[in-house]
Structures are given as C-alpha cells and as structure tokens.
Coordinates of C-alpha atoms in Angstrom, one line a residue:
M13 CA -6.4 8.6 -4.0
T14 CA -3.1 7.7 -5.9
I15 CA 0.3 6.4 -4.4
R16 CA 1.8 9.7 -5.6
T17 CA -1.0 12.0 -3.2
L18 CA -0.3 9.8 -0.5
F19 CA 3.4 9.9 -1.1
E20 CA 3.5 13.8 -1.7
K21 CA 1.5 14.9 1.6
K22 CA 3.7 12.9 3.9
A23 CA 6.7 14.3 2.4
K24 CA 5.4 18.1 2.9
C25 CA 3.7 17.4 6.5
L26 CA 7.0 15.3 7.7
S27 CA 9.7 17.0 5.4
T28 CA 12.6 17.0 8.1
R29 CA 11.9 12.8 9.4
V30 CA 13.8 10.6 8.3
A31 CA 12.2 8.2 5.7
Q32 CA 14.9 6.2 4.5
K33 CA 18.0 4.7 5.9
W34 CA 20.3 2.2 4.0
S35 CA 24.0 1.3 3.6
E36 CA 26.2 2.7 1.2
D37 CA 30.2 2.0 1.4
K38 CA 30.1 1.0 4.4
Q39 CA 28.5 3.5 6.1
W40 CA 24.7 4.4 7.3
K41 CA 23.0 7.2 4.9
T42 CA 19.5 8.8 5.8
K43 CA 16.9 10.8 3.6
T44 CA 14.7 12.7 5.0
W45 CA 10.9 12.9 3.3
A46 CA 11.3 16.5 1.6
Q47 CA 14.8 14.9 -0.1
M48 CA 13.2 12.3 -0.7
L49 CA 10.4 13.9 -3.0
A50 CA 12.9 16.3 -4.4
G51 CA 14.9 13.1 -5.8
V52 CA 11.4 12.0 -7.3
Q53 CA 10.7 15.3 -9.1
E54 CA 14.2 15.6 -10.6
I55 CA 14.5 11.7 -11.9
A56 CA 10.7 12.1 -13.0
E57 CA 11.6 15.4 -15.3
G58 CA 14.9 12.9 -17.0
Y59 CA 12.6 10.1 -18.0
G60 CA 10.1 12.2 -19.3
R61 CA 12.1 14.5 -21.2
R62 CA 14.9 12.0 -22.4
F63 CA 11.9 9.2 -23.3
G64 CA 8.7 10.7 -23.8
L65 CA 7.1 8.0 -21.6
E66 CA 3.9 8.9 -22.7
P67 CA 1.6 8.3 -19.5
Q68 CA -2.0 6.3 -19.4
A69 CA -0.5 4.6 -22.3
D70 CA 3.3 3.4 -21.8
N71 CA 4.8 0.7 -19.3
A72 CA 8.4 0.8 -17.4
A73 CA 10.2 -2.0 -16.1
I74 CA 12.7 -2.3 -12.6
I75 CA 14.6 -4.8 -12.3
L76 CA 16.8 -3.7 -9.2
Q77 CA 17.8 -5.0 -5.7
N78 CA 15.6 -3.4 -2.7
S79 CA 17.4 0.1 -2.7
P80 CA 16.3 3.8 -2.5
E81 CA 16.7 4.2 -6.0
W82 CA 13.9 0.9 -6.6
M83 CA 11.8 3.5 -4.4
E84 CA 12.7 6.4 -6.5
A85 CA 12.4 5.1 -9.9
Y86 CA 9.2 3.8 -8.9
L87 CA 7.6 7.0 -7.5
A88 CA 9.0 9.1 -10.2
Q89 CA 7.1 6.5 -13.3
T90 CA 4.0 6.1 -11.7
G91 CA 3.4 9.4 -10.2
T92 CA 3.3 10.5 -13.7
G93 CA 1.0 7.8 -14.9
V94 CA 3.2 5.5 -16.3
S95 CA 2.7 2.0 -15.2
V96 CA 5.8 -0.1 -13.9
V97 CA 6.6 -3.9 -14.3
P98 CA 8.2 -4.8 -10.7
I99 CA 10.5 -7.9 -12.3
D100 CA 12.2 -10.3 -10.0
P101 CA 16.2 -9.3 -10.1
K102 CA 16.9 -13.4 -10.3
L103 CA 15.1 -14.6 -13.4
H104 CA 16.6 -16.1 -16.1
N105 CA 17.2 -14.2 -19.5
D106 CA 14.3 -15.8 -21.0
E107 CA 11.9 -15.7 -18.4
V108 CA 12.5 -11.1 -18.3
A109 CA 12.5 -11.3 -22.4
Y110 CA 9.2 -13.1 -22.0
I111 CA 7.4 -10.6 -19.5
L112 CA 8.7 -7.2 -21.0
K113 CA 8.0 -8.4 -24.6
D114 CA 4.4 -9.3 -23.1
A115 CA 3.9 -5.8 -21.4
E116 CA 5.5 -3.8 -24.1
V117 CA 8.0 -1.9 -22.0
K118 CA 9.7 0.8 -23.4
V119 CA 12.3 1.8 -20.8
V120 CA 14.8 -0.9 -18.2
T121 CA 16.0 0.7 -15.0
T122 CA 18.3 -1.7 -14.0
D123 CA 21.7 -2.1 -12.8
T124 CA 25.5 -3.4 -14.5
A125 CA 25.0 -6.7 -13.1
H126 CA 21.6 -7.0 -15.8
L127 CA 23.6 -4.9 -18.4
K128 CA 24.7 -8.2 -20.1
M129 CA 21.3 -9.4 -19.9
M130 CA 20.0 -7.1 -22.0
M131 CA 22.1 -6.9 -24.3
T132 CA 21.6 -10.4 -25.0
I133 CA 17.6 -10.1 -24.9
A134 CA 16.9 -6.6 -26.7
K135 CA 16.8 -7.8 -30.3
E136 CA 13.8 -10.1 -29.1
L137 CA 12.0 -6.5 -27.7
P138 CA 10.7 -4.2 -30.3
A139 CA 9.2 -1.9 -27.9
L140 CA 12.2 -1.0 -25.8
K141 CA 13.8 2.4 -26.1
A142 CA 15.9 2.3 -23.3
V143 CA 18.4 0.5 -21.0
V144 CA 18.7 3.1 -17.4
I145 CA 21.6 1.7 -15.2
V146 CA 21.6 2.9 -11.8
D147 CA 25.3 2.2 -11.1
G148 CA 28.7 2.2 -12.6
V149 CA 29.4 5.0 -15.1
V150 CA 27.8 4.7 -18.7
H151 CA 29.0 6.8 -21.9
D152 CA 27.0 9.2 -23.3
G153 CA 26.0 7.2 -27.1
Q154 CA 26.1 4.1 -25.9
L155 CA 23.9 1.9 -28.0
I156 CA 22.4 -1.8 -27.6
D157 CA 21.3 -3.6 -30.8
G158 CA 21.8 -0.6 -32.5
R159 CA 18.7 1.4 -30.9
V160 CA 18.0 0.9 -27.4
D161 CA 19.9 3.8 -25.7
V162 CA 21.9 2.9 -22.4
V163 CA 21.7 5.7 -19.6
E164 CA 23.4 6.6 -17.0
Y165 CA 20.8 7.1 -13.6
A166 CA 22.5 10.3 -12.3
K167 CA 22.7 11.8 -15.8
L168 CA 18.5 11.6 -15.9
R169 CA 18.8 13.6 -12.8
I170 CA 17.5 17.8 -13.8
A171 CA 17.9 19.3 -10.5
G172 CA 14.9 21.5 -9.1
G173 CA 12.9 19.3 -11.1
G174 CA 10.6 20.6 -13.8
D175 CA 6.8 21.3 -15.4
W176 CA 6.8 17.6 -17.1
Y177 CA 6.1 16.3 -13.5
E178 CA 4.2 19.3 -12.3
R179 CA 1.6 18.5 -15.8
H180 CA 2.0 14.7 -16.0
V181 CA -0.3 13.9 -12.7
A182 CA -1.6 10.0 -11.8
K183 CA -4.9 9.3 -11.6
P184 CA -6.6 6.9 -9.2
T185 CA -7.8 4.6 -11.6
D186 CA -4.5 4.6 -13.8
V187 CA -2.6 1.3 -13.8
A188 CA 0.3 2.0 -11.2
S189 CA 1.8 -1.6 -11.5
I190 CA 1.6 -4.6 -14.1
I191 CA 2.9 -7.6 -11.7
Y192 CA 3.6 -10.6 -13.3
T193 CA 2.6 -14.0 -11.4
S194 CA 5.3 -16.7 -11.3
G195 CA 3.5 -18.9 -13.6
T196 CA 3.6 -22.0 -12.4
T197 CA 0.7 -23.6 -13.9
G198 CA 2.2 -22.1 -17.5
K199 CA 3.3 -18.5 -18.9
P200 CA 3.4 -15.6 -16.8
K201 CA 0.2 -13.4 -16.7
G202 CA 0.5 -9.8 -15.2
A203 CA -1.9 -8.4 -13.1
M204 CA -2.9 -5.0 -13.4
L205 CA -2.8 -3.0 -10.2
T206 CA -4.2 0.6 -10.0
H207 CA -3.2 3.1 -7.5
D208 CA -6.7 3.0 -5.7
N209 CA -6.0 -0.7 -5.5
F210 CA -3.0 -0.2 -3.7
V211 CA -4.0 2.8 -1.4
K212 CA -7.3 1.2 -0.1
D213 CA -5.6 -2.2 0.5
A214 CA -3.0 -0.8 3.0
T215 CA -5.6 1.4 4.6
G216 CA -8.0 -1.4 4.4
A217 CA -5.5 -3.3 5.9
L218 CA -4.2 -0.9 8.6
E219 CA -7.9 -0.3 9.7
V220 CA -8.1 -4.0 10.5
F221 CA -4.6 -4.4 12.4
G222 CA -6.4 -1.7 14.7
A223 CA -2.6 -1.3 16.6
H224 CA -1.3 2.1 16.5
I225 CA 1.8 2.5 13.5
G226 CA 2.8 5.8 13.3
E227 CA 5.9 8.3 12.3
D228 CA 8.0 7.0 15.1
D229 CA 7.9 3.5 13.7
S230 CA 10.6 2.0 10.8
F231 CA 9.7 -0.5 8.9
F232 CA 13.3 -3.1 8.2
V233 CA 12.9 -3.8 4.7
V234 CA 14.0 -7.8 4.1
L235 CA 11.5 -9.4 1.5
P236 CA 12.2 -8.0 -2.2
L237 CA 10.1 -4.8 -3.3
F238 CA 9.0 -6.8 -7.0
H239 CA 6.8 -8.5 -4.5
A240 CA 3.2 -7.4 -3.8
F241 CA 3.4 -7.8 -0.1
S242 CA 6.6 -6.6 0.5
F243 CA 5.8 -3.7 -1.9
L244 CA 2.4 -3.1 -0.1
G245 CA 3.8 -3.6 3.4
N246 CA 7.4 -2.1 3.4
F247 CA 6.2 0.6 0.8
I248 CA 2.8 1.6 0.6
V249 CA 1.7 1.5 4.3
P250 CA 4.8 3.6 5.3
M251 CA 3.7 6.0 3.0
V252 CA -0.1 6.0 4.8
T253 CA 1.7 5.8 8.8
G254 CA 4.4 7.9 7.9
S255 CA 7.3 5.4 8.8
A256 CA 10.4 4.9 8.0
Q257 CA 12.2 2.5 5.9
Y258 CA 15.3 0.6 7.0
F259 CA 17.3 -2.0 4.2
M260 CA 18.7 -4.5 5.2
Q261 CA 22.8 -4.6 3.7
S262 CA 22.0 -8.8 2.6
L263 CA 20.9 -12.0 4.1
R264 CA 24.2 -12.5 5.5
T265 CA 23.8 -9.4 7.8
V266 CA 20.4 -9.6 8.8
G267 CA 21.1 -10.3 12.1
S268 CA 23.8 -7.7 12.6
D269 CA 21.6 -5.0 11.0
I270 CA 18.6 -5.5 13.0
K271 CA 20.9 -4.8 16.0
E272 CA 21.8 -1.8 14.3
L273 CA 19.2 -0.5 12.7
K274 CA 16.5 -1.0 15.9
P275 CA 13.5 -1.6 13.8
T276 CA 9.9 -1.9 15.0
V277 CA 8.1 -3.6 12.3
L278 CA 9.4 -6.2 10.4
L279 CA 7.4 -8.3 7.2
G280 CA 8.5 -11.2 6.5
V281 CA 7.8 -14.7 5.1
P282 CA 7.8 -18.5 7.3
L283 CA 11.3 -19.3 6.4
L284 CA 12.7 -16.2 7.5
A285 CA 10.9 -16.2 10.5
E286 CA 12.3 -19.9 11.0
K287 CA 15.8 -19.0 10.3
L288 CA 15.1 -16.3 12.9
H289 CA 13.8 -18.4 15.1
D290 CA 16.8 -20.9 15.1
K291 CA 19.6 -18.5 15.2
I292 CA 18.4 -17.5 18.6
E293 CA 17.7 -20.9 20.0
D294 CA 21.1 -21.7 18.9
G295 CA 22.6 -18.8 20.6
L296 CA 20.4 -19.7 24.0
K297 CA 21.6 -23.7 23.6
K298 CA 25.2 -22.1 23.7
S299 CA 25.0 -19.6 26.4
K300 CA 25.6 -20.9 30.1
I301 CA 23.8 -18.1 31.5
A302 CA 21.0 -18.3 29.3
Q303 CA 20.9 -21.6 30.2
F304 CA 21.3 -21.3 34.1
L305 CA 18.6 -18.5 34.0
L306 CA 16.2 -20.5 32.5
K307 CA 17.1 -23.7 34.7
I308 CA 16.4 -21.8 37.9
G309 CA 13.4 -20.2 36.6
L310 CA 13.9 -17.1 35.6
R311 CA 13.0 -17.1 32.0
G312 CA 12.1 -13.2 32.0
P313 CA 15.6 -11.9 31.6
V314 CA 16.2 -14.5 28.9
M315 CA 13.5 -13.1 26.9
H316 CA 14.8 -9.4 27.2
M317 CA 18.2 -10.5 26.2
V318 CA 16.5 -12.0 22.8
K319 CA 14.6 -9.2 22.4
L320 CA 17.8 -7.3 22.6
K321 CA 19.2 -9.7 19.7
L322 CA 16.7 -8.2 17.4
G323 CA 17.4 -4.4 18.4
G324 CA 15.5 -4.4 21.2
K325 CA 12.4 -2.0 19.7
L326 CA 10.7 -5.0 17.6
R327 CA 7.1 -4.7 18.0
F328 CA 5.5 -6.8 15.1
M329 CA 6.0 -9.5 13.2
V330 CA 4.2 -10.0 10.5
T331 CA 4.2 -13.1 7.7
G332 CA 2.3 -14.2 4.7
G333 CA 2.9 -16.7 1.6
A334 CA 2.9 -19.9 3.4
P335 CA 1.4 -21.3 7.3
C336 CA 4.3 -20.6 10.0
P337 CA 5.2 -23.2 12.5
R338 CA 3.7 -22.5 15.9
H339 CA 6.3 -23.3 17.9
V340 CA 7.8 -20.2 16.0
L341 CA 4.7 -18.1 16.4
E342 CA 4.4 -18.8 20.0
S343 CA 8.3 -18.3 20.2
F344 CA 8.2 -14.7 19.3
N345 CA 4.8 -14.1 21.4
R346 CA 6.9 -14.7 24.2
I347 CA 9.3 -12.0 23.9
H348 CA 6.8 -9.3 23.6
V349 CA 7.1 -9.2 19.7
R350 CA 3.7 -9.7 18.2
F351 CA 3.9 -12.2 15.6
L352 CA 0.9 -12.2 13.2
E353 CA -0.2 -13.8 10.1
G354 CA -1.9 -12.7 6.9
Y355 CA -3.1 -13.6 3.8
G356 CA -3.1 -12.6 0.3
L357 CA -2.4 -12.7 -3.6
T358 CA -0.6 -10.4 -6.3
E359 CA -4.3 -10.3 -7.6
C360 CA -5.7 -8.7 -4.4
S361 CA -3.2 -5.4 -4.2
P362 CA -2.5 -8.5 -2.5
V363 CA -3.4 -8.5 1.2
V364 CA -7.1 -9.7 1.5
S365 CA -7.0 -10.6 5.3
V366 CA -5.2 -9.5 8.3
C367 CA -5.1 -11.0 11.9
P368 CA -5.5 -8.2 14.8
P369 CA -3.1 -8.3 17.5
E370 CA -5.9 -8.9 20.3
V371 CA -6.6 -12.7 18.5
K372 CA -5.1 -15.1 20.6
K373 CA -5.8 -18.3 18.2
I374 CA -2.7 -19.6 16.2
G375 CA -2.9 -20.2 12.6
T376 CA -5.3 -17.9 11.4
I377 CA -5.4 -15.7 8.6
G378 CA -7.1 -13.6 10.7
L379 CA -10.4 -11.0 9.6
P380 CA -10.9 -9.6 6.1
I381 CA -9.7 -6.3 5.6
K382 CA -12.3 -3.4 5.6
G383 CA -14.5 -2.4 2.7
I384 CA -13.8 -5.4 0.9
E385 CA -16.3 -9.0 1.1
V386 CA -15.3 -12.7 0.7
R387 CA -16.9 -15.5 0.8
L388 CA -16.5 -19.3 0.6
A389 CA -17.7 -21.0 -2.9
D390 CA -18.9 -25.0 -3.2
M391 CA -18.4 -25.6 0.6
N392 CA -18.4 -29.4 1.7
E393 CA -19.6 -30.7 4.7
Q394 CA -16.9 -30.0 6.6
G395 CA -17.4 -25.9 5.6
V396 CA -14.6 -25.6 3.6
G397 CA -14.8 -24.0 0.4
E398 CA -12.7 -21.8 -2.1
L399 CA -11.9 -18.4 -0.5
Q400 CA -13.2 -15.2 -3.1
V401 CA -13.0 -12.2 -3.0
K402 CA -14.9 -8.7 -4.1
G403 CA -13.9 -5.3 -3.8
P404 CA -11.6 -2.5 -4.6
I405 CA -8.7 -4.1 -4.0
V406 CA -9.5 -6.6 -6.8
M407 CA -7.1 -6.1 -9.7
Q408 CA -8.4 -4.8 -13.4
G409 CA -7.4 -8.0 -15.2
Y410 CA -4.5 -9.5 -16.6
F411 CA -2.7 -7.6 -19.2
H412 CA -3.2 -8.8 -22.4
N413 CA -4.7 -11.6 -21.6
P414 CA -8.6 -11.6 -21.8
D415 CA -9.1 -15.1 -21.6
A416 CA -7.4 -15.6 -18.7
S417 CA -9.1 -12.5 -16.9
A418 CA -12.6 -14.3 -17.7
E419 CA -11.1 -17.7 -15.9
A420 CA -10.0 -15.5 -12.8
F421 CA -13.4 -14.4 -12.2
E422 CA -17.0 -16.0 -11.2
D423 CA -19.9 -13.9 -11.9
D424 CA -22.7 -14.1 -9.1
G425 CA -25.3 -13.9 -11.3
N426 CA -26.4 -10.3 -9.9
G427 CA -23.3 -8.5 -12.0
G428 CA -21.3 -9.3 -9.3
L429 CA -17.8 -10.5 -10.5
W430 CA -16.0 -12.5 -7.7
L431 CA -12.2 -13.2 -7.7
R432 CA -11.4 -16.8 -7.7
T433 CA -8.0 -17.4 -5.3
G434 CA -7.8 -20.8 -5.6
D435 CA -7.2 -21.3 -2.3
L436 CA -9.8 -23.2 0.1
A437 CA -10.4 -22.1 3.5
S438 CA -13.1 -22.3 6.4
M439 CA -14.6 -19.6 9.0
D440 CA -15.1 -19.9 12.1
E441 CA -17.7 -18.2 14.6
D442 CA -16.2 -14.8 14.9
G443 CA -15.3 -14.4 10.9
L444 CA -11.2 -15.5 11.4
I445 CA -10.7 -17.7 8.3
T446 CA -7.9 -20.7 7.8
I447 CA -6.7 -21.9 4.9
R448 CA -6.5 -25.2 4.4
G449 CA -4.6 -25.7 0.9
R450 CA -4.5 -24.8 -2.8
K451 CA -7.4 -26.5 -4.4
K452 CA -5.2 -27.5 -7.1
A453 CA -2.6 -29.3 -4.7
L454 CA -5.7 -31.3 -3.0
I455 CA -5.1 -34.8 -2.9
V456 CA -8.3 -36.9 -4.0
N457 CA -8.5 -40.8 -2.9
R458 CA -9.8 -43.7 -4.2
E459 CA -12.8 -43.2 -1.9
G460 CA -13.3 -39.6 -2.7
K461 CA -11.7 -38.6 1.0
N462 CA -10.2 -34.8 0.6
I463 CA -6.5 -34.6 1.9
Y464 CA -5.2 -31.3 2.4
P465 CA -1.4 -31.7 1.6
E466 CA -0.5 -28.4 4.1
E467 CA -2.0 -30.7 6.5
V468 CA 0.2 -33.0 6.5
E469 CA 3.0 -30.9 6.1
I470 CA 2.6 -29.4 9.3
M471 CA 2.7 -32.7 10.8
I472 CA 5.9 -33.9 9.2
A473 CA 7.8 -30.6 9.6
K474 CA 7.8 -31.4 13.5
E475 CA 9.9 -34.4 13.1
P476 CA 13.7 -32.9 13.6
A477 CA 15.0 -35.2 11.0
V478 CA 13.2 -33.5 8.0
Q479 CA 14.1 -29.8 7.1
D480 CA 12.1 -30.1 4.1
V481 CA 9.3 -31.2 2.8
C482 CA 6.6 -31.4 0.4
V483 CA 3.6 -33.4 0.4
I484 CA 2.1 -34.0 -3.0
G485 CA -0.8 -36.8 -4.2
Y486 CA 0.7 -39.5 -7.0
T487 CA -1.5 -42.2 -9.1
Q488 CA -0.7 -46.4 -8.9
G489 CA -0.9 -48.2 -12.7
G490 CA -4.9 -47.5 -13.1
D491 CA -6.0 -47.3 -9.6
P492 CA -8.9 -44.8 -9.6
G493 CA -7.7 -41.4 -7.2
E494 CA -4.4 -40.5 -5.7
K495 CA -2.4 -41.9 -2.4
V496 CA -0.7 -39.5 -0.3
G497 CA 3.2 -39.1 -1.0
A498 CA 6.0 -37.1 0.4
V499 CA 9.2 -35.5 -0.7
I500 CA 11.3 -34.8 1.7
Y501 CA 15.3 -33.2 2.4
P502 CA 16.9 -34.4 5.6
N503 CA 18.3 -32.0 8.6
E504 CA 21.8 -33.3 7.9
E505 CA 22.9 -31.9 11.3
W506 CA 20.1 -33.5 13.2
F507 CA 21.6 -36.8 12.0
K508 CA 25.4 -35.6 13.0
E509 CA 24.6 -34.7 16.0
Q510 CA 23.3 -38.3 16.6
N511 CA 26.3 -39.7 15.0
G512 CA 29.2 -38.1 16.7
G513 CA 29.6 -35.6 14.3
K514 CA 29.5 -37.5 11.2
L515 CA 26.9 -37.6 8.1
P516 CA 26.1 -41.6 8.2
D517 CA 25.9 -43.0 4.3
W518 CA 23.1 -41.7 2.6
A519 CA 21.3 -45.4 2.5
E520 CA 20.7 -44.7 6.6
V521 CA 19.7 -41.5 6.3
E522 CA 17.4 -42.5 3.9
K523 CA 16.0 -45.5 5.9
V524 CA 15.9 -43.4 8.9
A525 CA 14.1 -40.0 7.6
I526 CA 10.9 -42.3 6.2
K527 CA 10.5 -44.2 9.0
R528 CA 10.1 -41.1 11.1
A529 CA 8.4 -38.7 8.5
Q530 CA 6.0 -41.9 8.1
E531 CA 5.8 -42.2 12.5
K532 CA 5.2 -38.4 12.7
C533 CA 1.6 -38.7 10.4
A534 CA 0.8 -41.5 13.1
E535 CA -1.7 -38.9 14.8
L536 CA -3.4 -38.0 11.3
A537 CA -6.6 -40.5 10.5
D538 CA -5.2 -43.4 8.5
Y539 CA -6.3 -42.0 5.0
K540 CA -4.2 -38.5 5.1
R541 CA -0.6 -40.9 6.4
I542 CA 1.7 -40.9 3.8
R543 CA 2.5 -44.0 1.9
K544 CA 5.8 -43.4 -0.5
V545 CA 8.8 -41.0 0.1
K546 CA 11.1 -39.7 -1.9
V547 CA 14.3 -38.3 0.4
M548 CA 16.3 -35.5 -1.9
K549 CA 20.4 -34.9 -1.7
E550 CA 19.2 -31.4 -2.1
P551 CA 16.9 -28.6 -0.7
L552 CA 13.7 -28.1 -1.9
V553 CA 13.2 -25.8 -4.8
R554 CA 11.5 -22.8 -3.6
T555 CA 10.2 -19.0 -4.9
S556 CA 11.6 -16.1 -4.7
I557 CA 9.6 -15.6 -1.1
G558 CA 10.7 -18.7 0.6
K559 CA 7.6 -20.9 -0.5
V560 CA 8.3 -24.3 -1.8
K561 CA 7.4 -25.0 -5.3
R562 CA 4.9 -27.9 -5.4
V563 CA 4.7 -28.0 -9.3
A564 CA 8.3 -28.9 -9.3
Y565 CA 7.5 -32.6 -8.2
K566 CA 3.9 -32.9 -9.4
G567 CA 3.9 -36.5 -10.6
M568 CA 7.3 -37.3 -9.7
L569 CA 5.9 -40.4 -7.4
N570 CA 3.2 -41.4 -9.9
E571 CA 3.7 -45.4 -10.6

C-alpha cells in the first residue's frame, strides 16, 4: 500500500470530519479530510504542469516549519511518485546546499525566511529548477541566478485539480522520502524509504501498541515533521487511525495550546517531557491549594488538576530518541497518562520497537513491531550485543552512496541482510528490549571492561546541581584504554536557590558541581565512576530533536 492510498481511503470515508487544526492570524482554523484531499489534488496539478516533475525519477525538497502546507506539499508530490527530501529549516546554508546537490533536487518548497538562503546557494545547484514560496507575494517572472523560477505556492493551485494527479500514481516500491541523517560521523547520508516502508512501520507499530487509537483521537504535533519519528507518528499513523492532527503555534505556547486543543496523543522527546514535567512541578510548589491537599493525603484531586493543565484528555505520551528519566515516566503515569518509550532510527522508517501500555517495566523500549526480525549480534557475557534489524521497514540504502549502503548491512550467510543499528542492547525473557548505549560511544578501559556512557549519565542526571551531562571516554598520555569523564552544565537555578537568589562566583559553581557529580557516581562500580569533569558555561550542544551531540565533545578531555 502507498501513503496516497492510505490518505485517500481516509479522506473518502471520513470526508466531513476534522483532519487538521492550526492557528493562522491568531485564530484557530480547521480542515476536513475532504478539504485536505481537494487541496492536495489542486496543488499536485500545479507542481506537475508547471515544473514537469518526472515520477519515479525526480526529487523535490521541503524546507518548512510544521504546517498544513508541509503535509499538503508532501502528499501532492509523493502521491504522484516524486521522492521528497525533508530538510531541517535550521540547517546552515552549506548544509542545505550539500543535501540539495547530493539529492539532485529539482524543486524546493520553502518560505520567505529561506529565500535569501536559496538565492545564495542556487549557483551550486545545477539540477534546481524552481523555488516555491508558501507565504508572501511573489511577482511573476522572478528568477534566481537567471534560471531558477521563484513561484508563489497559492498560484500553483489549480481549482478542481486535473488529470496529471490522476495519471501519475505512486507505487508501494517507490521511494517516498530521502531523509538525510545528521552526519555526526561525516557527511550526511540520504536514507531511501519507500511508501511500503512507512505504511508497514505504522501498521506494525500500532499492532504492538495494542491500545485503540481512532477517529476520536487527536495528535498534538510538536516535533518537526522533517524528523522521521514525528513524520511517522504525527503524519502517517493518523492516516491509519483516522485521527486529527493539531499543530502547536510555537514552543513558547505549548502550555496554552495543549490546554486549548485538548489532544489525546502527544509524541515527544525526553527533553520536551522533562520541560513539561518541571513546569507542572513548579506550578504545584507555588499552589497553596495543591500543597495543602497533598499534605492531608488527597493526591487524587491534585493529579486531576495537573491533567487539566495538559488539556484534560491526554491519554498517551510516547517518546523516543533518547532515554527518558525514570521520575518523569513515573510522574506522568501517576496522572493516568500512559507514558511509553519506543525506539527507532531513520533507516528503519523509523520505529523498530514500541512499549505496549500493559507493560509496567520502566526503562525498556518495548517489543519489536509486527512483521520484522531483530537479533543481538556479537553478544558479550552480560547478554549485550549490537541490535540488528531485518524486515519491510528497512531502508533501500543510501542515495548515491553504495559504499555506505554496503557498510550498513551484515550478511547472515543465507542471503539475508541485517541492518546494523550501531546500538547496544539486551533482551529479557519476555522479549523486551533495553538499549545499553551506542556501540561507537562505548568506553573500554585498560582492563578491557565496557562502560556504557548512558548508564553513568542517568546516574549523574539525578543530581539537582547538574542540568545537563555528556559522559565520554578520554585518554591520558600513552596509557592504554580510556578513562571515564564527563562534560556538564550546572543548574544555575539550583545554585541561586542555595545562595539567597544569587549565583555564586564561577569557581565555586565549578567546584560544587564537580564534587556533587562525582559523589552521585558512588552508587556505580568503581571502574564506571567519572575521573575528570569539565564544567561548561553554556548549555550542551543538542540536535534538532534534543539529543546531546556527543561528537561535539569527543576528545575534549584527552591529555
């Protein structure tokens, strides 16, 4: 099945139900499934006629913040067999230029905020034919570099659609998206993912998830759609379940938006979950009523108050991308919001495992989704090995990169190819998977013992004086093996609370932060404890979905 087939089926059987809700000119607007389909047909006709995009051959790109136009432009192009390259709007010019050139993109759909960037890099992009602007006014005949058309999105729309959309229909084996990885270990690589990859991933994940999500549910779209997790969870899954998609206005308005929109499902990353949790905790501390009710043992009404702050209807929160602190998971579960962790990677469309609601074991990433196989390769005596995946969710390879594609897979000797995830994992007797760390991040000391940075980070993260931490290995002179070190960012608010509202001098902050971080590690085996700490004056560098960029600190502590 294709994404187009999935979408059109829902648009026909749920034609009058709300499919999308978003804010425009300070007013909430809605679009039904039928209106959404009509819009896709009209805009697809414009893309086809104006630019002569060749299905199953040409690639287009989207560089936009989350919006109904993002989804409409995607469906209009992929539905006709054109592959779409979703790009992070926050990338620098040279990063965008590399991706557009590597993917041989013909048409870029973006906004006025990125027009200057496109004007700067167009000369580096020989394949580029046009730039489509979704906001603002574009005058007819406007060109970049004397050859690249600049076209207003609204002017592409052909009322009533036409035969181009009907004549060009994507196949399940067509590449729907080419998603470029972050490139932390080199140049970004474009994972080619087909319609069938995404549809099988969404249906397989829902089957393991088990709990009913349907037409009366609504997804709160917070995570960026260019990221595979949000794309599948906030875009493809609702097309399987018939659920509505509610767009937040901005990160600053998440709190008010969630109260206004009252969604039932929220996909996030641990950083978002922590911020929501901290905001709730801060509110409870400041509420005299809440404190009184808690003091006399009436926890129920307080938990109800908390849930109302999240809209009152939230049923599920699902996170991925990094481990979520245990206390955050437990807090949301106490207010009857099932907080579940999953696991995936771009090359697997991306979801590999999901934690069903009935599983009470906190910290696991759940069970493999239906229809795939997983295995642990090169297991050690602790039962930890590299998680590898095989099945219909696995990418077709990296675009224009046969060497990297070959390196990504391991032949099982029977003609089967297993995708190397690069993640170390273990599996219990119930088949539940627990991630132990990144294979490349693993620290091996001089005795040959393995230290998983994530395990140490979870311990240090419990320390209130530390806001952020990244555990890395470091070398000392010519000594063999690595020692365990940490880069931390102190919690300035905590220090102010301890010092009458004022931040102590930096030397004192460093001294206390290092001491308390090291003391927190006393609960770990001696060989896992941090020996060297670097205290940063700025927050740690993170990716677009909130994961600490470990590569940014690699080698920082070497002597």
